[in-house]
PDB file of C-alpha atoms in Angstrom:
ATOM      1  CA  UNK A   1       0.000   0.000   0.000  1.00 86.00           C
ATOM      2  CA  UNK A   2       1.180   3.680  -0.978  1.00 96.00           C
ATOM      3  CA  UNK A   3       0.726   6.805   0.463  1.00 97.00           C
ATOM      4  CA  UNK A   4       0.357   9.979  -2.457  1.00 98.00           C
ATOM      5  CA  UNK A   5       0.075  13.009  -1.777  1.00 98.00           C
ATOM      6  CA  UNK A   6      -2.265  14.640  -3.914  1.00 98.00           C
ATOM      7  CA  UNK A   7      -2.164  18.780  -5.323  1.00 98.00           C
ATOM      8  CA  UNK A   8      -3.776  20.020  -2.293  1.00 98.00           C
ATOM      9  CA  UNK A   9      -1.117  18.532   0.276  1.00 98.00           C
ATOM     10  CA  UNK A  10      -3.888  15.288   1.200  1.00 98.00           C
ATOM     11  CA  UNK A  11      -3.424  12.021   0.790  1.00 98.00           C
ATOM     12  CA  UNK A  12      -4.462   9.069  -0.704  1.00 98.00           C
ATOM     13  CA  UNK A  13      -3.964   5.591  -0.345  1.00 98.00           C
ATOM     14  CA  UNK A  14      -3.042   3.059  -3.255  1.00 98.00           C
ATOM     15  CA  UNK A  15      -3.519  -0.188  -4.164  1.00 98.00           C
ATOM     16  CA  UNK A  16      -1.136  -2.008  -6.319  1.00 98.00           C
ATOM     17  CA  UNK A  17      -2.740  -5.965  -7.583  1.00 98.00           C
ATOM     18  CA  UNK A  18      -0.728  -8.103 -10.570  1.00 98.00           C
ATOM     19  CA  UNK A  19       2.140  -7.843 -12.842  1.00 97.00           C
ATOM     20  CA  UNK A  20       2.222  -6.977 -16.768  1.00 97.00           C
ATOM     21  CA  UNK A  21       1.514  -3.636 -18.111  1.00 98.00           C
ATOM     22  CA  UNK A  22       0.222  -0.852 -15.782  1.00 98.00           C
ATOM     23  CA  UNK A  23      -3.500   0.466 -15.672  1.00 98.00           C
ATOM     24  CA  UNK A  24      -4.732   3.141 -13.559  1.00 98.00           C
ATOM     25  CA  UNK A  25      -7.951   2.265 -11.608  1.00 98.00           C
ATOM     26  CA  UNK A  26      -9.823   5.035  -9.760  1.00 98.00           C
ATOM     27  CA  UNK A  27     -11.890   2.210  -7.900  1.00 97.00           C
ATOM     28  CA  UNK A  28     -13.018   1.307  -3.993  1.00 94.00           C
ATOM     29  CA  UNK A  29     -10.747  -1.332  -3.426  1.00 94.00           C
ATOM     30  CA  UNK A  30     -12.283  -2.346  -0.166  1.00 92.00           C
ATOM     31  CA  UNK A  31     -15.744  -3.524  -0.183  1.00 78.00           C
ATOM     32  CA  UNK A  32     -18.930  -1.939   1.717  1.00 79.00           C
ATOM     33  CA  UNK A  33     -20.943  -3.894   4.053  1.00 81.00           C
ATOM     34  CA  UNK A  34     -23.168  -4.067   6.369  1.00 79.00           C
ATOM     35  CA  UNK A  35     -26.820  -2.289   6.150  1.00 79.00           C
ATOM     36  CA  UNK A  36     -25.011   0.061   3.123  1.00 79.00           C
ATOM     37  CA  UNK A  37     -24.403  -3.400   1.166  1.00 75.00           C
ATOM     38  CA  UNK A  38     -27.718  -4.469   1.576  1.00 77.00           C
ATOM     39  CA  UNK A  39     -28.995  -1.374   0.209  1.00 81.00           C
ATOM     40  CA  UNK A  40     -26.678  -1.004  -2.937  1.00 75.00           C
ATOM     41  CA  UNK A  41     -27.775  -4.590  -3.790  1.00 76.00           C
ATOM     42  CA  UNK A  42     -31.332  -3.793  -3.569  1.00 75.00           C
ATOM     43  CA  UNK A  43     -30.214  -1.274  -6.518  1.00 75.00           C
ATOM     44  CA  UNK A  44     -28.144  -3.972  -8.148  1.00 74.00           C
ATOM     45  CA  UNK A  45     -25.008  -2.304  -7.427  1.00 78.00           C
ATOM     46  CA  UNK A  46     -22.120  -5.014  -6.140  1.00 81.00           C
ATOM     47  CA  UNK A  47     -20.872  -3.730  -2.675  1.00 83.00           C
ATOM     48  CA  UNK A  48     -17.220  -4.833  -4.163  1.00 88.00           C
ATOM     49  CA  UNK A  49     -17.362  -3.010  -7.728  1.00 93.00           C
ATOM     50  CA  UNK A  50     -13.770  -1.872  -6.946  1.00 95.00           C
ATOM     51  CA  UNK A  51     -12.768  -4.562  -5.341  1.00 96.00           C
ATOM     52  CA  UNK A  52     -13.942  -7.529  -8.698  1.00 95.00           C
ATOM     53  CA  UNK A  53     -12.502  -5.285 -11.004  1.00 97.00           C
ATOM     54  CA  UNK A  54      -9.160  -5.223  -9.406  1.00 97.00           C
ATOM     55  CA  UNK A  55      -9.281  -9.196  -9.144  1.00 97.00           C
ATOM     56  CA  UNK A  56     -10.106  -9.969 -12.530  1.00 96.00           C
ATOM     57  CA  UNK A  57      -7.886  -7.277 -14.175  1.00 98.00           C
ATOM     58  CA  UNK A  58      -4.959  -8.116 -11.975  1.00 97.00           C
ATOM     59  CA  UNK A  59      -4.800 -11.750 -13.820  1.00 95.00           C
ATOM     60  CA  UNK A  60      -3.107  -9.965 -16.366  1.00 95.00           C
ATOM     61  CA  UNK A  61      -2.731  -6.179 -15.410  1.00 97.00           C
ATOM     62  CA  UNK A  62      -0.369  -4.481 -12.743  1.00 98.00           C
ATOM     63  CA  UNK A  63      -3.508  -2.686 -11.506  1.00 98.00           C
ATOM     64  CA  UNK A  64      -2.812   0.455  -9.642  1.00 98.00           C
ATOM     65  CA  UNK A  65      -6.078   0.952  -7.651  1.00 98.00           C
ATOM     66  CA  UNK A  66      -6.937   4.201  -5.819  1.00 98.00           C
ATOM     67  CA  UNK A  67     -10.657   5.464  -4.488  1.00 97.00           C
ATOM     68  CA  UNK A  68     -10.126   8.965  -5.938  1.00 98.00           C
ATOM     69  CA  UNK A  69     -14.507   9.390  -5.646  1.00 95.00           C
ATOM     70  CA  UNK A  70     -13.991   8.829  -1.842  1.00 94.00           C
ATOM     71  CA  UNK A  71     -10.820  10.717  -1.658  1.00 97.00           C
ATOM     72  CA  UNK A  72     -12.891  14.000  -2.903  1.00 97.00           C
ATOM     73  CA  UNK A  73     -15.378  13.726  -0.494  1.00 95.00           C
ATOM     74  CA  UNK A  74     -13.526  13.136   2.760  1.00 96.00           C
ATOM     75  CA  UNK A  75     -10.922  16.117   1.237  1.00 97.00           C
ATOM     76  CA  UNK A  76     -12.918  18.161  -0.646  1.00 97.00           C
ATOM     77  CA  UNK A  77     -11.224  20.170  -3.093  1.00 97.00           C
ATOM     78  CA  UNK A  78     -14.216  23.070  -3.560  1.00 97.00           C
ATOM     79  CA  UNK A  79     -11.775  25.757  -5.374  1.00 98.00           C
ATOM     80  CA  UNK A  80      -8.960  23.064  -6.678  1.00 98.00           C
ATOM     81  CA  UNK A  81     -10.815  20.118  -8.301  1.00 98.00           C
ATOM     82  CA  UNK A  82      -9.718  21.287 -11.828  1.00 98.00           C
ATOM     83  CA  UNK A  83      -8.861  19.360 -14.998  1.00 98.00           C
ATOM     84  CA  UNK A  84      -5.008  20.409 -14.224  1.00 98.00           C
ATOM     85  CA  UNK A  85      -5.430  19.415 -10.631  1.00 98.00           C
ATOM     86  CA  UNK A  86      -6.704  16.464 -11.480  1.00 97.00           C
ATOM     87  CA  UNK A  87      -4.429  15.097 -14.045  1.00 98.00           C
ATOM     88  CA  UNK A  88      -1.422  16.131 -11.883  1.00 98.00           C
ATOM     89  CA  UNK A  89      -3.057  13.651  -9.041  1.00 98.00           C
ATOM     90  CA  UNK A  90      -3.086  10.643 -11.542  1.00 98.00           C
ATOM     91  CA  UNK A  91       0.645  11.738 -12.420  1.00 98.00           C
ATOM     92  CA  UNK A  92       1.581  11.368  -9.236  1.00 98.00           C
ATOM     93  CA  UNK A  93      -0.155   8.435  -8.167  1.00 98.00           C
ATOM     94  CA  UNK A  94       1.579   6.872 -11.433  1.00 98.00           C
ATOM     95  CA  UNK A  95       5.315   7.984 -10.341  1.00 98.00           C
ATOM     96  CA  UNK A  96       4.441   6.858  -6.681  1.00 98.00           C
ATOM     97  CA  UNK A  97       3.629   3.312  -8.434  1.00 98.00           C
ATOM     98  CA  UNK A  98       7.032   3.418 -10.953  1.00 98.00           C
ATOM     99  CA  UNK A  99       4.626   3.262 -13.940  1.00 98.00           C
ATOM    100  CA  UNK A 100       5.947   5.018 -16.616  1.00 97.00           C
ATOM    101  CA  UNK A 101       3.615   3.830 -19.233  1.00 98.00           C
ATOM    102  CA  UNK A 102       0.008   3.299 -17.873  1.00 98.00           C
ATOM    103  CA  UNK A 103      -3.613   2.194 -19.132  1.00 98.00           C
ATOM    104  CA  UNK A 104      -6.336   4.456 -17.586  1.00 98.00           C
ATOM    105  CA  UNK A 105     -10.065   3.656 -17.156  1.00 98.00           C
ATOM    106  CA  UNK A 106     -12.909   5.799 -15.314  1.00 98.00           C
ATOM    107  CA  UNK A 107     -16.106   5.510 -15.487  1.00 98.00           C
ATOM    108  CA  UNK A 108     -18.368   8.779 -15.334  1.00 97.00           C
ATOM    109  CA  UNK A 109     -17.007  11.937 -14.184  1.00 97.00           C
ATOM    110  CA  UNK A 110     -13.786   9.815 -14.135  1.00 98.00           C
ATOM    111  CA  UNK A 111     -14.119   9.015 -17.669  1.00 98.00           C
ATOM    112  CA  UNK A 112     -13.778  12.955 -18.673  1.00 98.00           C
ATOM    113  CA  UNK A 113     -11.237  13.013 -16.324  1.00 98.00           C
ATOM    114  CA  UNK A 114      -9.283  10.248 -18.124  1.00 98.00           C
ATOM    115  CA  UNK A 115      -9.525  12.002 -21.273  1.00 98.00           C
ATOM    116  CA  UNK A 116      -7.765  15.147 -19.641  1.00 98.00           C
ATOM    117  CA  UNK A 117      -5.334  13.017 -18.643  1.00 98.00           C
ATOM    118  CA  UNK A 118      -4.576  11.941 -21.743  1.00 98.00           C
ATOM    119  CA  UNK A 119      -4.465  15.268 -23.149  1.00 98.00           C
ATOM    120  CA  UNK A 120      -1.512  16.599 -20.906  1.00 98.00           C
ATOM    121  CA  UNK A 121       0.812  13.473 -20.460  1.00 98.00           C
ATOM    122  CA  UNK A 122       2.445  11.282 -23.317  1.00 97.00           C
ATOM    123  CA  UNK A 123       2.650   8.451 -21.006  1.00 98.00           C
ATOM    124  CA  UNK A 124      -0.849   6.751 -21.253  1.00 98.00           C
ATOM    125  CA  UNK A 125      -0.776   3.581 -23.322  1.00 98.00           C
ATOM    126  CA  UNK A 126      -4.881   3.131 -23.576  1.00 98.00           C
ATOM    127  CA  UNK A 127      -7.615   5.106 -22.235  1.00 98.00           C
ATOM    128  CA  UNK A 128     -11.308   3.633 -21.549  1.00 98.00           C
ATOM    129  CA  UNK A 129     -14.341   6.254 -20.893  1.00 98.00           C
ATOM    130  CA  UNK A 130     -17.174   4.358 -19.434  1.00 98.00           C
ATOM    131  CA  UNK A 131     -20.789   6.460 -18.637  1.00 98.00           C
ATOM    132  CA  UNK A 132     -19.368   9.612 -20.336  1.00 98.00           C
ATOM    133  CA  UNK A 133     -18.879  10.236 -24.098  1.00 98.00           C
ATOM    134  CA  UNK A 134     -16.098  11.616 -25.542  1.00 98.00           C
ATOM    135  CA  UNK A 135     -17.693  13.242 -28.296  1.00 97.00           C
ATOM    136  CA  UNK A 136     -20.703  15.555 -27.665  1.00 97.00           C
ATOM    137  CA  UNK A 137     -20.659  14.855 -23.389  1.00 97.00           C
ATOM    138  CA  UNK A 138     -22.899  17.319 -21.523  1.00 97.00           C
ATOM    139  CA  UNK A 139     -20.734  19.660 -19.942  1.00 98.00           C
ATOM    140  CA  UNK A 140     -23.267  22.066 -19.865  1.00 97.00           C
ATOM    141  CA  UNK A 141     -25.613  20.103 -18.699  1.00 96.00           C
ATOM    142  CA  UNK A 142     -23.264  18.771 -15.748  1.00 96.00           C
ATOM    143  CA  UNK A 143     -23.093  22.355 -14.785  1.00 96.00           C
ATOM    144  CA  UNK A 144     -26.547  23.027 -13.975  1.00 95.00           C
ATOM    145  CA  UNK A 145     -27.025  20.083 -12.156  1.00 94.00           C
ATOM    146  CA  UNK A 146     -24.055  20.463 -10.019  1.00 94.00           C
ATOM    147  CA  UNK A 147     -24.513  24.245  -9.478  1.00 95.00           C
ATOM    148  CA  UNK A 148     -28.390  22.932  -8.242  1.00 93.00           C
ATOM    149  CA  UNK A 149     -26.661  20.269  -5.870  1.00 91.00           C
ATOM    150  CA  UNK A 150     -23.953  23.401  -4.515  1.00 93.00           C
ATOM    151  CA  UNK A 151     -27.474  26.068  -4.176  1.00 91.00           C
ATOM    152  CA  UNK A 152     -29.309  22.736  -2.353  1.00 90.00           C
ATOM    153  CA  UNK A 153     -26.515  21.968  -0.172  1.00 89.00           C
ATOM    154  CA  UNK A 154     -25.927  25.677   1.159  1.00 89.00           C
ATOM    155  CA  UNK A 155     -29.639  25.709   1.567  1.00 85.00           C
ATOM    156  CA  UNK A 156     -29.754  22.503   3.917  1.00 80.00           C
ATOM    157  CA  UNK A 157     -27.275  23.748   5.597  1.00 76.00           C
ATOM    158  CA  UNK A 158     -29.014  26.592   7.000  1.00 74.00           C
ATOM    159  CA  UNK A 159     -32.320  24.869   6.976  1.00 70.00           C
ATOM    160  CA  UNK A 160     -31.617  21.254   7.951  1.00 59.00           C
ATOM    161  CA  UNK A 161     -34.469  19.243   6.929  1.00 57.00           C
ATOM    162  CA  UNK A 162     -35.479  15.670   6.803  1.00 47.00           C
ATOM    163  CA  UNK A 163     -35.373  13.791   3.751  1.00 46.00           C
ATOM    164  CA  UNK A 164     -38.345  13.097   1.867  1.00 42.00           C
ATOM    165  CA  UNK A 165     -39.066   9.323   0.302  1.00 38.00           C
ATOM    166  CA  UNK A 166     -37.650   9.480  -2.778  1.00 37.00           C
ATOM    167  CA  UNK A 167     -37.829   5.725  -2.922  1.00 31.00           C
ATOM    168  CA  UNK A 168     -40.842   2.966  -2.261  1.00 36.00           C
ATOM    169  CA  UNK A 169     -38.009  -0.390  -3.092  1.00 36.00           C
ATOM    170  CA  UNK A 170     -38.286  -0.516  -6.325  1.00 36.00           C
ATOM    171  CA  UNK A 171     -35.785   0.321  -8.452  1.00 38.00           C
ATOM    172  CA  UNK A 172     -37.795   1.918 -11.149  1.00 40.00           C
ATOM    173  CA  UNK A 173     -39.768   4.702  -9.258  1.00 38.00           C
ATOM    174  CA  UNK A 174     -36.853   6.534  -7.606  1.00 40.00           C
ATOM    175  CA  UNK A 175     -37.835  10.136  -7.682  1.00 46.00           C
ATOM    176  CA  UNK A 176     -35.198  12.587  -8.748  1.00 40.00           C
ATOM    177  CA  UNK A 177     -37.223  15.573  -7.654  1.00 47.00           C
ATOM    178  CA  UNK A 178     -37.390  14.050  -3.821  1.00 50.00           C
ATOM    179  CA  UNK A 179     -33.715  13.666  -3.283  1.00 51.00           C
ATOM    180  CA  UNK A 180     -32.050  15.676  -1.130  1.00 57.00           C
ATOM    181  CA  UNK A 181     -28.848  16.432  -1.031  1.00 63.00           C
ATOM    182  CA  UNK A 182     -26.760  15.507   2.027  1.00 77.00           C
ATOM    183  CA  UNK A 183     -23.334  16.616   0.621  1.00 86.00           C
ATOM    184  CA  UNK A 184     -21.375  19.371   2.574  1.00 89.00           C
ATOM    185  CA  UNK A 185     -21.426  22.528   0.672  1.00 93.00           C
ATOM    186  CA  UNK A 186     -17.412  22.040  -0.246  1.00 94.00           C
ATOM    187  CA  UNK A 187     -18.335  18.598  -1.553  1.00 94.00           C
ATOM    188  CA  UNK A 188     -21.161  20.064  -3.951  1.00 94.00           C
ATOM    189  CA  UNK A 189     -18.425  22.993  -4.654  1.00 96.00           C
ATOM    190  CA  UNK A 190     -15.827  21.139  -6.373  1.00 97.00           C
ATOM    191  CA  UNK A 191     -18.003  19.827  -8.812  1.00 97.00           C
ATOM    192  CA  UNK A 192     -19.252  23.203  -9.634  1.00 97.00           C
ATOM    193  CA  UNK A 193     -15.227  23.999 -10.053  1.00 98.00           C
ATOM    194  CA  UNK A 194     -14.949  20.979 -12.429  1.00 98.00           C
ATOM    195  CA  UNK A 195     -17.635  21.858 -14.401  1.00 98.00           C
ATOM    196  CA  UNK A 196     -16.777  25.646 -14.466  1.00 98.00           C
ATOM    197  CA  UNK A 197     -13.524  24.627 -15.661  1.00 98.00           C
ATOM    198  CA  UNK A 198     -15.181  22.696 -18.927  1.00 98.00           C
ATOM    199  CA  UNK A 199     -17.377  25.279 -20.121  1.00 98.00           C
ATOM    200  CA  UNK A 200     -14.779  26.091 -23.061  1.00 97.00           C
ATOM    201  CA  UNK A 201     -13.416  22.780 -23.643  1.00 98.00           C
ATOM    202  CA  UNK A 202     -14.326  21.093 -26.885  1.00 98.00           C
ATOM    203  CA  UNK A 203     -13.801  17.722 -26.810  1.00 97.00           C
ATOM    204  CA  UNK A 204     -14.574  17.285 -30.847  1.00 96.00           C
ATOM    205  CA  UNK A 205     -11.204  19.229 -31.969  1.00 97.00           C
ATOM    206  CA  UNK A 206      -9.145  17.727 -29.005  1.00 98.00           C
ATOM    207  CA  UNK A 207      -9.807  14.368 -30.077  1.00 97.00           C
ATOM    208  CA  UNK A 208      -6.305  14.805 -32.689  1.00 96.00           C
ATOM    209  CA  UNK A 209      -4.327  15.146 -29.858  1.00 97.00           C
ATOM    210  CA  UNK A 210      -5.286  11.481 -27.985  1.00 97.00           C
ATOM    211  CA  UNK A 211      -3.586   9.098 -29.959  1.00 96.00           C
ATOM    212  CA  UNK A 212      -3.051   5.774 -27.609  1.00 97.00           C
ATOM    213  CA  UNK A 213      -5.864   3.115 -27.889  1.00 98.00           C
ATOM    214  CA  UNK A 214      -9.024   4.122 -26.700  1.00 98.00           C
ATOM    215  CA  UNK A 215     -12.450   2.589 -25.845  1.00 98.00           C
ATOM    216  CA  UNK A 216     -15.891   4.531 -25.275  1.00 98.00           C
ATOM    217  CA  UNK A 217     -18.751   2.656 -23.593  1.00 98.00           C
ATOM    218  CA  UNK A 218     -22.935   3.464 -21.892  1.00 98.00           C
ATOM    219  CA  UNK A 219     -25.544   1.770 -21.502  1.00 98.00           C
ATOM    220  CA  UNK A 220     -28.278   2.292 -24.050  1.00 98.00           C
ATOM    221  CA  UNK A 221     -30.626   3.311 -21.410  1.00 97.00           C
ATOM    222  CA  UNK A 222     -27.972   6.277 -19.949  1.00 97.00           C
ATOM    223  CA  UNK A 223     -30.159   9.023 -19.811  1.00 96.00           C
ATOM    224  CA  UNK A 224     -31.013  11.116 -16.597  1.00 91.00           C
ATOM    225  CA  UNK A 225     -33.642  13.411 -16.527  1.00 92.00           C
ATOM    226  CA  UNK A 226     -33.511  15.913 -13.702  1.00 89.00           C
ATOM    227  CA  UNK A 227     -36.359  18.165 -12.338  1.00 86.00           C
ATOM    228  CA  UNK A 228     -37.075  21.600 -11.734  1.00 85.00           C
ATOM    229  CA  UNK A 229     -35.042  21.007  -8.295  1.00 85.00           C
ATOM    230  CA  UNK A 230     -31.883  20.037  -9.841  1.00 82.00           C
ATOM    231  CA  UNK A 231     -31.441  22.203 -13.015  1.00 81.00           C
ATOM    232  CA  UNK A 232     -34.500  20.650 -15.446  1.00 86.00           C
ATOM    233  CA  UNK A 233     -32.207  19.244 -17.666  1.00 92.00           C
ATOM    234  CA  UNK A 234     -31.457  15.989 -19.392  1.00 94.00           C
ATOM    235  CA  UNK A 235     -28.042  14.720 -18.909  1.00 95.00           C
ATOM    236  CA  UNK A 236     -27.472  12.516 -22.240  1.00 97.00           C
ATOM    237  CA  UNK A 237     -24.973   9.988 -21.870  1.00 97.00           C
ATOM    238  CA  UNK A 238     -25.661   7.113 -24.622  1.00 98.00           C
ATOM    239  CA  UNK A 239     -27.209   9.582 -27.446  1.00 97.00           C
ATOM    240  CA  UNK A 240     -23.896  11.180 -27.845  1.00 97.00           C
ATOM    241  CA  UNK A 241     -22.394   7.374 -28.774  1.00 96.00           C
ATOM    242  CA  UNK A 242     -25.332   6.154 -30.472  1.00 96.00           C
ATOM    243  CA  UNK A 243     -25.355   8.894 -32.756  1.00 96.00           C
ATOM    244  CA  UNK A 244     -21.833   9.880 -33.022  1.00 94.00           C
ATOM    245  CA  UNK A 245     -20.624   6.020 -33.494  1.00 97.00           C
ATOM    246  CA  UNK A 246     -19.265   6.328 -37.145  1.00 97.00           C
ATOM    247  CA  UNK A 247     -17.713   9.359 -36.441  1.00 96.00           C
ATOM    248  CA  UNK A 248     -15.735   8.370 -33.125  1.00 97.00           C
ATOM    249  CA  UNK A 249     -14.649   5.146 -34.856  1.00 98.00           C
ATOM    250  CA  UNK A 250     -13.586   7.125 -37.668  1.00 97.00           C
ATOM    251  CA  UNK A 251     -11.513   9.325 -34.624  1.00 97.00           C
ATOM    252  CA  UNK A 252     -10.054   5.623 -33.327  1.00 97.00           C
ATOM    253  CA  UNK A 253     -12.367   4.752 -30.631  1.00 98.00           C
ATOM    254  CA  UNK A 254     -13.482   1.400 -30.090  1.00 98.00           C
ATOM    255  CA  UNK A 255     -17.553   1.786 -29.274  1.00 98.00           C
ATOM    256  CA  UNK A 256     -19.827  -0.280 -27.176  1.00 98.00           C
ATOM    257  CA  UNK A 257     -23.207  -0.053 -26.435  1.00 98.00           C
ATOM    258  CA  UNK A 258     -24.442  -1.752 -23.546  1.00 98.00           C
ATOM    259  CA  UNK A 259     -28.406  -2.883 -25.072  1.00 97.00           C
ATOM    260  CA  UNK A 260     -30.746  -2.023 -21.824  1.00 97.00           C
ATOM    261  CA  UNK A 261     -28.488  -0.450 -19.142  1.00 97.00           C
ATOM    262  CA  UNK A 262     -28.856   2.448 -17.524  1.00 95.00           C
ATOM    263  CA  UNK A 263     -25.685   4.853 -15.869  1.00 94.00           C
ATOM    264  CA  UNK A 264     -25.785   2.791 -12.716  1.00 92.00           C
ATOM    265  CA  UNK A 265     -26.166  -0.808 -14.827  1.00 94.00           C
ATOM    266  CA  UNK A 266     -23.302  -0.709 -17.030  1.00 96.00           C
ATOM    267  CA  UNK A 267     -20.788   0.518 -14.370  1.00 95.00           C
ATOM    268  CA  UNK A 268     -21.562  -3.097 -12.720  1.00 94.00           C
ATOM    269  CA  UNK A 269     -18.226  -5.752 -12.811  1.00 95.00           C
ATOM    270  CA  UNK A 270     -20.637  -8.692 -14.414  1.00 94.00           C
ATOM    271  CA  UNK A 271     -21.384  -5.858 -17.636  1.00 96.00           C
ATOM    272  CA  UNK A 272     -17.927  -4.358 -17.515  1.00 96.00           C
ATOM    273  CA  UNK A 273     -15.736  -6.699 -17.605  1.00 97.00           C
ATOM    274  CA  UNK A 274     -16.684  -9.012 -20.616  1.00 97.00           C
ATOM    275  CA  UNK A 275     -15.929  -5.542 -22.241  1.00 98.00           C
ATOM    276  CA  UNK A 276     -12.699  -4.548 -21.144  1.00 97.00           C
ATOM    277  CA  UNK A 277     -10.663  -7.633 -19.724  1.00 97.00           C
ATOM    278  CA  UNK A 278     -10.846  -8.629 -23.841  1.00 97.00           C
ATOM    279  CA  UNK A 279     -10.192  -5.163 -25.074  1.00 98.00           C
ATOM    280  CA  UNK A 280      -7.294  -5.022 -22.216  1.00 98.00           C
ATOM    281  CA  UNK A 281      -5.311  -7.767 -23.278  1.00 96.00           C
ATOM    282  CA  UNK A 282      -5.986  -7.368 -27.325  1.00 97.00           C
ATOM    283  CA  UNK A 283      -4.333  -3.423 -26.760  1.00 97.00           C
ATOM    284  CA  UNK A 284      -1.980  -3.828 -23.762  1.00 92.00           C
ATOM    285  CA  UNK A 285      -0.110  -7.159 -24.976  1.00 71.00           C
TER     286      UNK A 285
END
C-alpha cells in the first residue's frame, strides 16, 4: 500500500494488484458492508465493484487501484478540483507506483477526467471512458445540475431538513425531484469547479491530440432526466455514442453499447468486464 500526496497537500492511499503492463484504476478497493451493502444490492449495485474489477484485471494487469470518488469527499477540493489538478493527481499516483507507461479507465465523471489526462501526459498507453462520451458529453448540462446540488446543499445547511421518500423499493420509481442532497457545501463545490472549468473545452477538436488506444462505452438506457429542483435538464450519456458512433470510430475509438443499461447498470463488474478484460489484453499485450 502507498501513500500519495495529492495537489492540495492530502493524501491518498493506493492499491497495487498483478504484474504486466500498468493500468490506472480510480476504484473502492475495499468492499462496503453491512446495512449500506444491503442497500446497494437492492439497486443492483455489487458492494465490491472496486474490489472484482481489481481481481479480474490483476490476472493480467499491474492494476494500480486508488478510491479517488472517496478521496474528494472526505478532502474536498471546492476551489482546486480542476482538470489540471486532477491530471497532476493521476501523475503522481503513477510515479508513486514506478509506472511510466500506464492504461487508464474511469467511469463517469472519471471518464472525462481520463480524457484530460490523456491530453496533458504522453505516457498513457490506452484510455477507456465508461458512462461519459467523448464526443458531444454534456458539460453544460453537468453544470446546472451540479450548481443545483452546490445552491441545495448551502440551503440545507441553514435549513436542515429531513429527507423526503424518494424511494418505495423498487428500483424503477426513484424520484429525482425528492432527493435531497446531504453533501457538505465544499463537496457540492468542487463539482461546480470541475464543471466551471469545462465550459470552453471542446472535446470534438481535441480528439487529434489522444492518440493511444481508446475505448468509449454506456448503456443504451444512460439518460437522466432531472427536475425543476436540480437544473430541469437531461443529462445525455448514450445519445452522444449512439449517434456519433461512425464518427468516433472514424476518430479511433473502439464503441460499445451496452443494449438495456442504464448509468448505474453498465458501471456493474458482471457488464464491464466481458468488455474490457478482452479489449485489455488485445491493446496492452
Amino acid at each position: 500500500m502507498l501513500r500519495v500526496q495529492m495537489h492540495d497537500a492530502s493524501w491518498i492511499e493506493v492499491e497495487i494488484q498483478g504484474e504486466g503492463p500498468s493500468l490506472l484504476l480510480p476504484v473502492n478497493p475495499r468492499p462496503i458492508d453491512g446495512q449500506q451493502a444491503a442497500e446497494m444490492m437492492k439497486w443492483g449495485v455489487d458492494p465490491a465493484l472496486g474490489r472484482s474489477l481489481i481481481d479480474r484485471l490483476s490476472g493480467s494487469c499491474r492494476v494500480i487501484a486508488f478510491d479517488y470518488e472517496g478521496h474528494v469527499q472526505s478532502c474536498a477540493k471546492p476551489d482546486t478540483l480542476t482538470p489540471d489538478n486532477l491530471s497532476s493527481d493521476f501523475m503522481a499516483i503513477a510515479d508513486a507506483a514506478s509506472a511510466q507507461q500506464f492504461a487508464y479507465y474511469g467511469y463517469s465523471w472519471l471518464a472525462l477526467s481520463g480524457m484530460q489526462l490523456a491530453l496533458r501526459t504522453d505516457r498513457l498507453s490506452a484510455l477507456i471512458m465508461g458512462g461519459f462520451p467523448p464526443v458531444g458529453g454534456p458539460y453544460k448540462e453537468m453544470l446546472r445540475v451540479t450548481l443545483a446540488a452546490y445552491h441545495l446543499s448551502v440551503a440545507a445547511q441553514k435549513n436542515p431538513n429531513p429527507s423526503p421518500a424518494a424511494w418505495d423499493g423498487n428500483a424503477d420509481e426513484f424520484d429525482w425531484s425528492q432527493v435531497e442532497v446531504t453533501m457538505s457545501e465544499a463537496q457540492t463545490k468542487q463539482f461546480v469547479t470541475l464543471y466551471q472549468a469545462l465550459q470552453a473545452f471542446d472535446d470534438r477538436t481535441a480528439q487529434e491530440r489522444i492518440t493511444c488506444p481508446r475505448l468509449c462505452f454506456a448503456g443504451s438506457a444512460d439518460l437522466i432526466e432531472y427536475g425543476e429542483r436540480w437544473g430541469a435538464v437531461s443529462v445525455d450519456i448514450a445519445g452522444p455514442l449512439v449517434r456519433e458512433q461512425a464518427v468516433l470510430e472514424t476518430l479511433g475509438w473502439d464503441v460499445a453499447v451496452l443494449e438495456g443499461l442504464d448509468h448505474t447498470q453498465a458501471m456493474q463488474p458482471a457488464h464491464v468486464l466481458p468488455l474490457l478484460k478482452p479489449w485489455l489484453d488485445a491493446n496492452l499485450h
